[in-house]
PDB file of C-alpha atoms in Angstrom:
ATOM      1  CA  MET A 616       7.061   6.225  28.748  1.00  0.00           C
ATOM      2  CA  SER A 617       6.470   3.760  25.908  1.00  0.00           C
ATOM      3  CA  ASP A 618       8.137   4.348  22.548  1.00  0.00           C
ATOM      4  CA  PRO A 619       5.476   4.418  19.778  1.00  0.00           C
ATOM      5  CA  THR A 620       8.081   3.318  17.232  1.00  0.00           C
ATOM      6  CA  THR A 621       8.553  -0.022  19.007  1.00  0.00           C
ATOM      7  CA  ASP A 622       5.443  -0.485  21.170  1.00  0.00           C
ATOM      8  CA  PRO A 623       2.285  -1.004  19.086  1.00  0.00           C
ATOM      9  CA  ASP A 624       0.095  -0.114  22.074  1.00  0.00           C
ATOM     10  CA  ALA A 625       1.703   3.322  22.459  1.00  0.00           C
ATOM     11  CA  LEU A 626       0.727   4.822  19.079  1.00  0.00           C
ATOM     12  CA  PRO A 627      -2.387   7.048  19.199  1.00  0.00           C
ATOM     13  CA  VAL A 628      -4.937   6.260  16.495  1.00  0.00           C
ATOM     14  CA  LEU A 629      -5.071   9.758  14.991  1.00  0.00           C
ATOM     15  CA  GLU A 630      -1.275   9.988  14.916  1.00  0.00           C
ATOM     16  CA  ALA A 631      -1.157   6.708  13.002  1.00  0.00           C
ATOM     17  CA  LEU A 632      -3.816   7.948  10.564  1.00  0.00           C
ATOM     18  CA  HIS A 633      -1.871  11.137   9.886  1.00  0.00           C
ATOM     19  CA  THR A 634       1.623   9.597   9.709  1.00  0.00           C
ATOM     20  CA  THR A 635       1.413   6.436   7.644  1.00  0.00           C
ATOM     21  CA  PRO A 636       2.964   7.377   4.297  1.00  0.00           C
ATOM     22  CA  ALA A 637       4.189   4.828   1.787  1.00  0.00           C
ATOM     23  CA  ARG A 638       7.598   3.562   2.948  1.00  0.00           C
ATOM     24  CA  ARG A 639       9.535   2.094   0.035  1.00  0.00           C
ATOM     25  CA  TYR A 640      13.092   1.857   1.372  1.00  0.00           C
ATOM     26  CA  LEU A 641      12.923  -1.310   3.440  1.00  0.00           C
ATOM     27  CA  SER A 642      15.365  -3.469   5.358  1.00  0.00           C
ATOM     28  CA  THR A 643      15.730  -7.102   4.326  1.00  0.00           C
ATOM     29  CA  ASP A 644      15.428  -8.211   7.965  1.00  0.00           C
ATOM     30  CA  PRO A 645      12.639 -10.794   8.323  1.00  0.00           C
ATOM     31  CA  VAL A 646       9.383  -9.905  10.040  1.00  0.00           C
ATOM     32  CA  PRO A 647       8.637 -12.240  12.976  1.00  0.00           C
ATOM     33  CA  ASP A 648       5.640 -14.524  12.538  1.00  0.00           C
ATOM     34  CA  GLU A 649       3.948 -13.179  15.659  1.00  0.00           C
ATOM     35  CA  VAL A 650       4.008  -9.687  14.143  1.00  0.00           C
ATOM     36  CA  VAL A 651       2.588 -10.996  10.849  1.00  0.00           C
ATOM     37  CA  TRP A 652      -0.279 -12.644  12.735  1.00  0.00           C
ATOM     38  CA  SER A 653      -0.890  -9.469  14.745  1.00  0.00           C
ATOM     39  CA  MET A 654      -1.109  -7.334  11.599  1.00  0.00           C
ATOM     40  CA  LEU A 655      -3.449  -9.739   9.852  1.00  0.00           C
ATOM     41  CA  ASP A 656      -5.623 -10.082  12.935  1.00  0.00           C
ATOM     42  CA  ALA A 657      -6.054  -6.302  12.787  1.00  0.00           C
ATOM     43  CA  ALA A 658      -6.707  -6.433   9.035  1.00  0.00           C
ATOM     44  CA  VAL A 659      -9.639  -8.822   9.319  1.00  0.00           C
ATOM     45  CA  ARG A 660     -11.375  -6.429  11.731  1.00  0.00           C
ATOM     46  CA  GLY A 661     -11.976  -4.204   8.706  1.00  0.00           C
ATOM     47  CA  PRO A 662     -15.395  -3.831   7.063  1.00  0.00           C
ATOM     48  CA  SER A 663     -16.812  -5.835   4.176  1.00  0.00           C
ATOM     49  CA  GLY A 664     -20.153  -5.660   2.393  1.00  0.00           C
ATOM     50  CA  GLY A 665     -22.784  -7.567   4.366  1.00  0.00           C
ATOM     51  CA  ASN A 666     -19.963  -8.732   6.652  1.00  0.00           C
ATOM     52  CA  SER A 667     -19.291 -11.322   3.944  1.00  0.00           C
ATOM     53  CA  GLN A 668     -15.556 -11.418   4.718  1.00  0.00           C
ATOM     54  CA  GLY A 669     -14.931 -12.870   1.290  1.00  0.00           C
ATOM     55  CA  TRP A 670     -11.240 -12.255   1.556  1.00  0.00           C
ATOM     56  CA  GLY A 671      -8.058 -14.271   1.886  1.00  0.00           C
ATOM     57  CA  TRP A 672      -4.528 -13.067   2.609  1.00  0.00           C
ATOM     58  CA  VAL A 673      -1.563 -14.662   0.867  1.00  0.00           C
ATOM     59  CA  VAL A 674       1.676 -14.113   2.784  1.00  0.00           C
ATOM     60  CA  VAL A 675       4.712 -14.443   0.529  1.00  0.00           C
ATOM     61  CA  THR A 676       8.315 -14.896   1.628  1.00  0.00           C
ATOM     62  CA  ASP A 677       9.372 -17.393  -1.091  1.00  0.00           C
ATOM     63  CA  PRO A 678      12.231 -15.847  -3.120  1.00  0.00           C
ATOM     64  CA  ASP A 679      11.194 -17.666  -6.311  1.00  0.00           C
ATOM     65  CA  VAL A 680       7.641 -16.306  -6.168  1.00  0.00           C
ATOM     66  CA  LYS A 681       8.974 -12.837  -5.450  1.00  0.00           C
ATOM     67  CA  LYS A 682      11.443 -12.964  -8.323  1.00  0.00           C
ATOM     68  CA  ARG A 683       8.769 -13.842 -10.854  1.00  0.00           C
ATOM     69  CA  VAL A 684       6.262 -11.239  -9.681  1.00  0.00           C
ATOM     70  CA  ALA A 685       8.980  -8.578  -9.421  1.00  0.00           C
ATOM     71  CA  GLY A 686       9.757  -9.117 -13.098  1.00  0.00           C
ATOM     72  CA  TRP A 687       6.153  -8.346 -14.046  1.00  0.00           C
ATOM     73  CA  TYR A 688       6.208  -5.363 -11.720  1.00  0.00           C
ATOM     74  CA  ARG A 689       9.301  -3.887 -13.350  1.00  0.00           C
ATOM     75  CA  GLU A 690       7.819  -4.338 -16.819  1.00  0.00           C
ATOM     76  CA  ASN A 691       4.824  -2.232 -15.824  1.00  0.00           C
ATOM     77  CA  TRP A 692       6.933   0.283 -13.905  1.00  0.00           C
ATOM     78  CA  ASN A 693       9.122   0.911 -16.927  1.00  0.00           C
ATOM     79  CA  ALA A 694       6.131   1.225 -19.239  1.00  0.00           C
ATOM     80  CA  VAL A 695       4.156   3.614 -17.009  1.00  0.00           C
ATOM     81  CA  TYR A 696       6.803   5.583 -15.099  1.00  0.00           C
ATOM     82  CA  GLY A 697      10.341   4.564 -15.979  1.00  0.00           C
ATOM     83  CA  SER A 698      10.008   5.788 -19.550  1.00  0.00           C
ATOM     84  CA  ARG A 699       9.065   9.229 -18.157  1.00  0.00           C
ATOM     85  CA  ARG A 700      11.918   9.419 -15.639  1.00  0.00           C
ATOM     86  CA  ALA A 701      13.650  12.502 -17.053  1.00  0.00           C
ATOM     87  CA  GLU A 702      10.337  14.321 -17.476  1.00  0.00           C
ATOM     88  CA  ILE A 703       9.165  13.619 -13.919  1.00  0.00           C
ATOM     89  CA  LEU A 704      12.501  14.467 -12.280  1.00  0.00           C
ATOM     90  CA  ALA A 705      12.628  17.771 -14.165  1.00  0.00           C
ATOM     91  CA  GLN A 706       9.256  18.952 -12.853  1.00  0.00           C
ATOM     92  CA  PRO A 707       9.393  21.988 -10.543  1.00  0.00           C
ATOM     93  CA  PRO A 708       8.564  21.515  -6.847  1.00  0.00           C
ATOM     94  CA  GLY A 709       4.853  21.631  -6.116  1.00  0.00           C
ATOM     95  CA  THR A 710       3.807  20.075  -9.417  1.00  0.00           C
ATOM     96  CA  PRO A 711       0.681  17.944  -8.861  1.00  0.00           C
ATOM     97  CA  GLY A 712       1.146  14.196  -8.935  1.00  0.00           C
ATOM     98  CA  LEU A 713       4.270  12.191  -8.233  1.00  0.00           C
ATOM     99  CA  SER A 714       6.981  14.354  -6.650  1.00  0.00           C
ATOM    100  CA  ARG A 715      10.705  13.920  -7.302  1.00  0.00           C
ATOM    101  CA  ASN A 716      11.234  12.154  -3.965  1.00  0.00           C
ATOM    102  CA  GLY A 717       8.089  10.115  -4.480  1.00  0.00           C
ATOM    103  CA  PHE A 718       9.332   8.994  -7.893  1.00  0.00           C
ATOM    104  CA  LEU A 719      12.763   8.046  -6.566  1.00  0.00           C
ATOM    105  CA  GLY A 720      11.187   6.043  -3.749  1.00  0.00           C
ATOM    106  CA  ALA A 721       8.848   4.258  -6.145  1.00  0.00           C
ATOM    107  CA  GLU A 722      11.750   3.592  -8.504  1.00  0.00           C
ATOM    108  CA  HIS A 723      13.756   2.110  -5.628  1.00  0.00           C
ATOM    109  CA  LEU A 724      10.855  -0.163  -4.741  1.00  0.00           C
ATOM    110  CA  ALA A 725      10.536  -1.305  -8.357  1.00  0.00           C
ATOM    111  CA  GLU A 726      14.236  -2.132  -8.490  1.00  0.00           C
ATOM    112  CA  HIS A 727      14.290  -3.867  -5.083  1.00  0.00           C
ATOM    113  CA  LEU A 728      10.763  -5.215  -4.704  1.00  0.00           C
ATOM    114  CA  GLU A 729      11.844  -8.795  -4.050  1.00  0.00           C
ATOM    115  CA  ASP A 730      14.168  -7.603  -1.253  1.00  0.00           C
ATOM    116  CA  ALA A 731      11.207  -6.592   0.931  1.00  0.00           C
ATOM    117  CA  PRO A 732      11.132  -9.412   3.497  1.00  0.00           C
ATOM    118  CA  LEU A 733       7.361  -9.778   3.589  1.00  0.00           C
ATOM    119  CA  TRP A 734       4.677  -9.465   0.929  1.00  0.00           C
ATOM    120  CA  ILE A 735       0.959  -9.724   1.556  1.00  0.00           C
ATOM    121  CA  PHE A 736      -1.573 -10.099  -1.241  1.00  0.00           C
ATOM    122  CA  PRO A 737      -5.152  -9.220  -0.214  1.00  0.00           C
ATOM    123  CA  VAL A 738      -7.352 -11.581  -2.221  1.00  0.00           C
ATOM    124  CA  LEU A 739     -11.083 -11.145  -2.809  1.00  0.00           C
ATOM    125  CA  ARG A 740     -13.331 -14.074  -3.649  1.00  0.00           C
ATOM    126  CA  GLY A 741     -15.905 -13.527  -6.399  1.00  0.00           C
ATOM    127  CA  ALA A 742     -13.868 -10.682  -7.886  1.00  0.00           C
ATOM    128  CA  ALA A 743     -12.330 -12.442 -10.895  1.00  0.00           C
ATOM    129  CA  GLY A 744     -15.326 -11.858 -13.175  1.00  0.00           C
ATOM    130  CA  ALA A 745     -16.904  -8.938 -11.351  1.00  0.00           C
ATOM    131  CA  THR A 746     -18.131  -5.868 -13.231  1.00  0.00           C
ATOM    132  CA  ASP A 747     -19.222  -3.896 -10.155  1.00  0.00           C
ATOM    133  CA  PRO A 748     -16.849  -0.911  -9.829  1.00  0.00           C
ATOM    134  CA  MET A 749     -17.401  -0.927  -6.047  1.00  0.00           C
ATOM    135  CA  ILE A 750     -16.292  -4.528  -5.553  1.00  0.00           C
ATOM    136  CA  GLY A 751     -13.036  -3.410  -3.900  1.00  0.00           C
ATOM    137  CA  ALA A 752     -14.996  -1.724  -1.101  1.00  0.00           C
ATOM    138  CA  SER A 753     -15.229  -5.151   0.521  1.00  0.00           C
ATOM    139  CA  ILE A 754     -11.494  -5.382   1.134  1.00  0.00           C
ATOM    140  CA  TYR A 755      -9.712  -2.034   0.977  1.00  0.00           C
ATOM    141  CA  GLY A 756     -10.836  -0.986   4.447  1.00  0.00           C
ATOM    142  CA  ALA A 757      -9.199  -4.141   5.751  1.00  0.00           C
ATOM    143  CA  VAL A 758      -6.069  -3.388   3.720  1.00  0.00           C
ATOM    144  CA  GLN A 759      -5.813   0.010   5.385  1.00  0.00           C
ATOM    145  CA  ASN A 760      -6.141  -1.730   8.756  1.00  0.00           C
ATOM    146  CA  LEU A 761      -3.185  -3.883   7.729  1.00  0.00           C
ATOM    147  CA  CYS A 762      -1.078  -0.831   6.877  1.00  0.00           C
ATOM    148  CA  LEU A 763      -1.972   0.921  10.133  1.00  0.00           C
ATOM    149  CA  ALA A 764      -1.161  -2.194  12.148  1.00  0.00           C
ATOM    150  CA  ALA A 765       2.203  -2.418  10.398  1.00  0.00           C
ATOM    151  CA  ARG A 766       2.799   1.246  11.293  1.00  0.00           C
ATOM    152  CA  ALA A 767       2.074   0.446  14.943  1.00  0.00           C
ATOM    153  CA  HIS A 768       4.762  -2.243  14.818  1.00  0.00           C
ATOM    154  CA  GLY A 769       7.246   0.200  13.261  1.00  0.00           C
ATOM    155  CA  LEU A 770       6.992  -1.449   9.834  1.00  0.00           C
ATOM    156  CA  GLY A 771       6.654   0.357   6.522  1.00  0.00           C
ATOM    157  CA  THR A 772       4.170  -0.515   3.801  1.00  0.00           C
ATOM    158  CA  SER A 773       3.061   0.656   0.402  1.00  0.00           C
ATOM    159  CA  LEU A 774      -0.011  -0.292  -1.599  1.00  0.00           C
ATOM    160  CA  THR A 775       0.611  -1.156  -5.231  1.00  0.00           C
ATOM    161  CA  THR A 776      -1.007  -2.912  -8.176  1.00  0.00           C
ATOM    162  CA  LEU A 777       1.777  -2.413 -10.724  1.00  0.00           C
ATOM    163  CA  TYR A 778       2.279  -6.185 -11.034  1.00  0.00           C
ATOM    164  CA  ARG A 779      -1.137  -6.495 -12.707  1.00  0.00           C
ATOM    165  CA  GLY A 780      -1.657  -7.833 -16.218  1.00  0.00           C
ATOM    166  CA  HIS A 781      -0.558 -11.369 -15.356  1.00  0.00           C
ATOM    167  CA  GLU A 782      -3.646 -12.446 -13.428  1.00  0.00           C
ATOM    168  CA  ASP A 783      -3.855 -15.994 -14.787  1.00  0.00           C
ATOM    169  CA  GLU A 784      -0.168 -16.627 -14.177  1.00  0.00           C
ATOM    170  CA  LEU A 785      -0.392 -15.109 -10.711  1.00  0.00           C
ATOM    171  CA  ARG A 786      -3.482 -17.161  -9.873  1.00  0.00           C
ATOM    172  CA  GLU A 787      -1.560 -20.311 -10.773  1.00  0.00           C
ATOM    173  CA  LEU A 788       1.573 -19.172  -8.970  1.00  0.00           C
ATOM    174  CA  LEU A 789      -0.333 -18.470  -5.737  1.00  0.00           C
ATOM    175  CA  GLY A 790      -2.788 -21.356  -6.126  1.00  0.00           C
ATOM    176  CA  LEU A 791      -5.812 -19.045  -5.984  1.00  0.00           C
ATOM    177  CA  PRO A 792      -9.398 -20.263  -6.499  1.00  0.00           C
ATOM    178  CA  ASP A 793     -10.810 -19.542  -9.965  1.00  0.00           C
ATOM    179  CA  ASP A 794     -13.158 -16.834  -8.678  1.00  0.00           C
ATOM    180  CA  ALA A 795     -10.492 -14.992  -6.679  1.00  0.00           C
ATOM    181  CA  LEU A 796      -8.464 -11.934  -7.626  1.00  0.00           C
ATOM    182  CA  THR A 797      -5.549 -10.260  -5.908  1.00  0.00           C
ATOM    183  CA  MET A 798      -6.590  -6.693  -5.125  1.00  0.00           C
ATOM    184  CA  ALA A 799      -3.142  -5.299  -4.326  1.00  0.00           C
ATOM    185  CA  LEU A 800       0.367  -6.134  -3.213  1.00  0.00           C
ATOM    186  CA  VAL A 801       1.614  -4.791   0.117  1.00  0.00           C
ATOM    187  CA  PRO A 802       5.402  -5.106   0.576  1.00  0.00           C
ATOM    188  CA  ILE A 803       6.329  -4.785   4.251  1.00  0.00           C
ATOM    189  CA  GLY A 804       9.568  -4.282   6.145  1.00  0.00           C
ATOM    190  CA  ARG A 805      11.463  -2.140   8.604  1.00  0.00           C
ATOM    191  CA  PRO A 806      12.064   1.307   7.046  1.00  0.00           C
ATOM    192  CA  VAL A 807      15.716   2.232   6.490  1.00  0.00           C
ATOM    193  CA  ARG A 808      15.160   5.672   4.991  1.00  0.00           C
ATOM    194  CA  GLY A 809      12.604   8.440   5.391  1.00  0.00           C
ATOM    195  CA  ARG A 810      10.398   9.144   8.375  1.00  0.00           C
ATOM    196  CA  TRP A 811       6.892   8.799   9.710  1.00  0.00           C
ATOM    197  CA  ALA A 812       5.664  12.046   8.204  1.00  0.00           C
ATOM    198  CA  GLN A 813       2.271  13.333   7.180  1.00  0.00           C
ATOM    199  CA  PRO A 814       1.808  12.517   3.481  1.00  0.00           C
ATOM    200  CA  ARG A 815       1.457  15.477   1.127  1.00  0.00           C
ATOM    201  CA  ARG A 816      -2.220  15.952   0.301  1.00  0.00           C
ATOM    202  CA  ARG A 817      -4.472  18.682  -1.011  1.00  0.00           C
ATOM    203  CA  PRO A 818      -5.984  20.771   1.808  1.00  0.00           C
ATOM    204  CA  VAL A 819      -9.108  19.088   3.145  1.00  0.00           C
ATOM    205  CA  GLU A 820     -11.048  22.333   2.643  1.00  0.00           C
ATOM    206  CA  GLU A 821     -10.570  21.961  -1.122  1.00  0.00           C
ATOM    207  CA  VAL A 822     -12.171  18.543  -1.374  1.00  0.00           C
ATOM    208  CA  VAL A 823     -15.039  18.666   1.144  1.00  0.00           C
ATOM    209  CA  HIS A 824     -18.557  19.577  -0.015  1.00  0.00           C
ATOM    210  CA  TRP A 825     -21.512  20.212   2.287  1.00  0.00           C
ATOM    211  CA  ASP A 826     -24.923  18.746   1.320  1.00  0.00           C
ATOM    212  CA  ARG A 827     -24.189  19.126  -2.407  1.00  0.00           C
ATOM    213  CA  TRP A 828     -21.146  19.308  -4.661  1.00  0.00           C
ATOM    214  CA  GLY A 829     -19.581  22.747  -4.734  1.00  0.00           C
ATOM    215  CA  ALA A 830     -21.054  23.950  -1.438  1.00  0.00           C
ATOM    216  CA  THR A 831     -18.174  24.846   0.866  1.00  0.00           C
ATOM    217  CA  ARG A 832     -17.936  25.903   4.488  1.00  0.00           C
ATOM    218  CA  PRO A 833     -15.094  27.691   6.292  1.00  0.00           C
ATOM    219  CA  ARG A 834     -13.153  25.569   8.733  1.00  0.00           C
ATOM    220  CA  GLU A 835     -13.260  26.979  12.240  1.00  0.00           C
ATOM    221  CA  GLY A 836      -9.933  27.942  13.740  1.00  0.00           C
ATOM    222  CA  ARG A 837      -8.135  28.194  10.391  1.00  0.00           C
TER     223      ARG A 837
END
């Protein structure tokens, strides 16, 4: 029988959808080029408005690029989360939002971001000056495809935008067209801690509405 942790063809789709949490403790081992191509080939099968496919994917392994971006990332991490470390870690279990383990994993990623062997920036053309709040709909489905494909190859991912605030510098660093904007950063690598577990989410019954907001329906078999 095939091992779904090593054979990308052996992982059932619904299992992948239910067990692809953010993995932030990553090995420094490089990701083979053939796996990178496989993941990106899956990513570009994702949807985009009008099938415009106005995306590009910047694959980063250059240590100098990583070092510079990681510095911006840590600045934002410390401003948004690091300054609240004691408060977050003191919260009782079950508190909504970032859990203790989630915080520690995110903190580890912030401190070791450049150690992730592979980064991928999803880039959207025409987004630099956009005011449409739904502009990201033309790439985030493809980004999720990327994360699921990584999962099938036994690789961990997380989706982050904490490097933001340095768009002009990043555009120059990555050589992006003037109209393009990075929509996220996806660090990728072989997980060294944690497991392929179902992410903690609110029960689906609490967030589903039937025909109009507030109209609920019991879930059969529950």
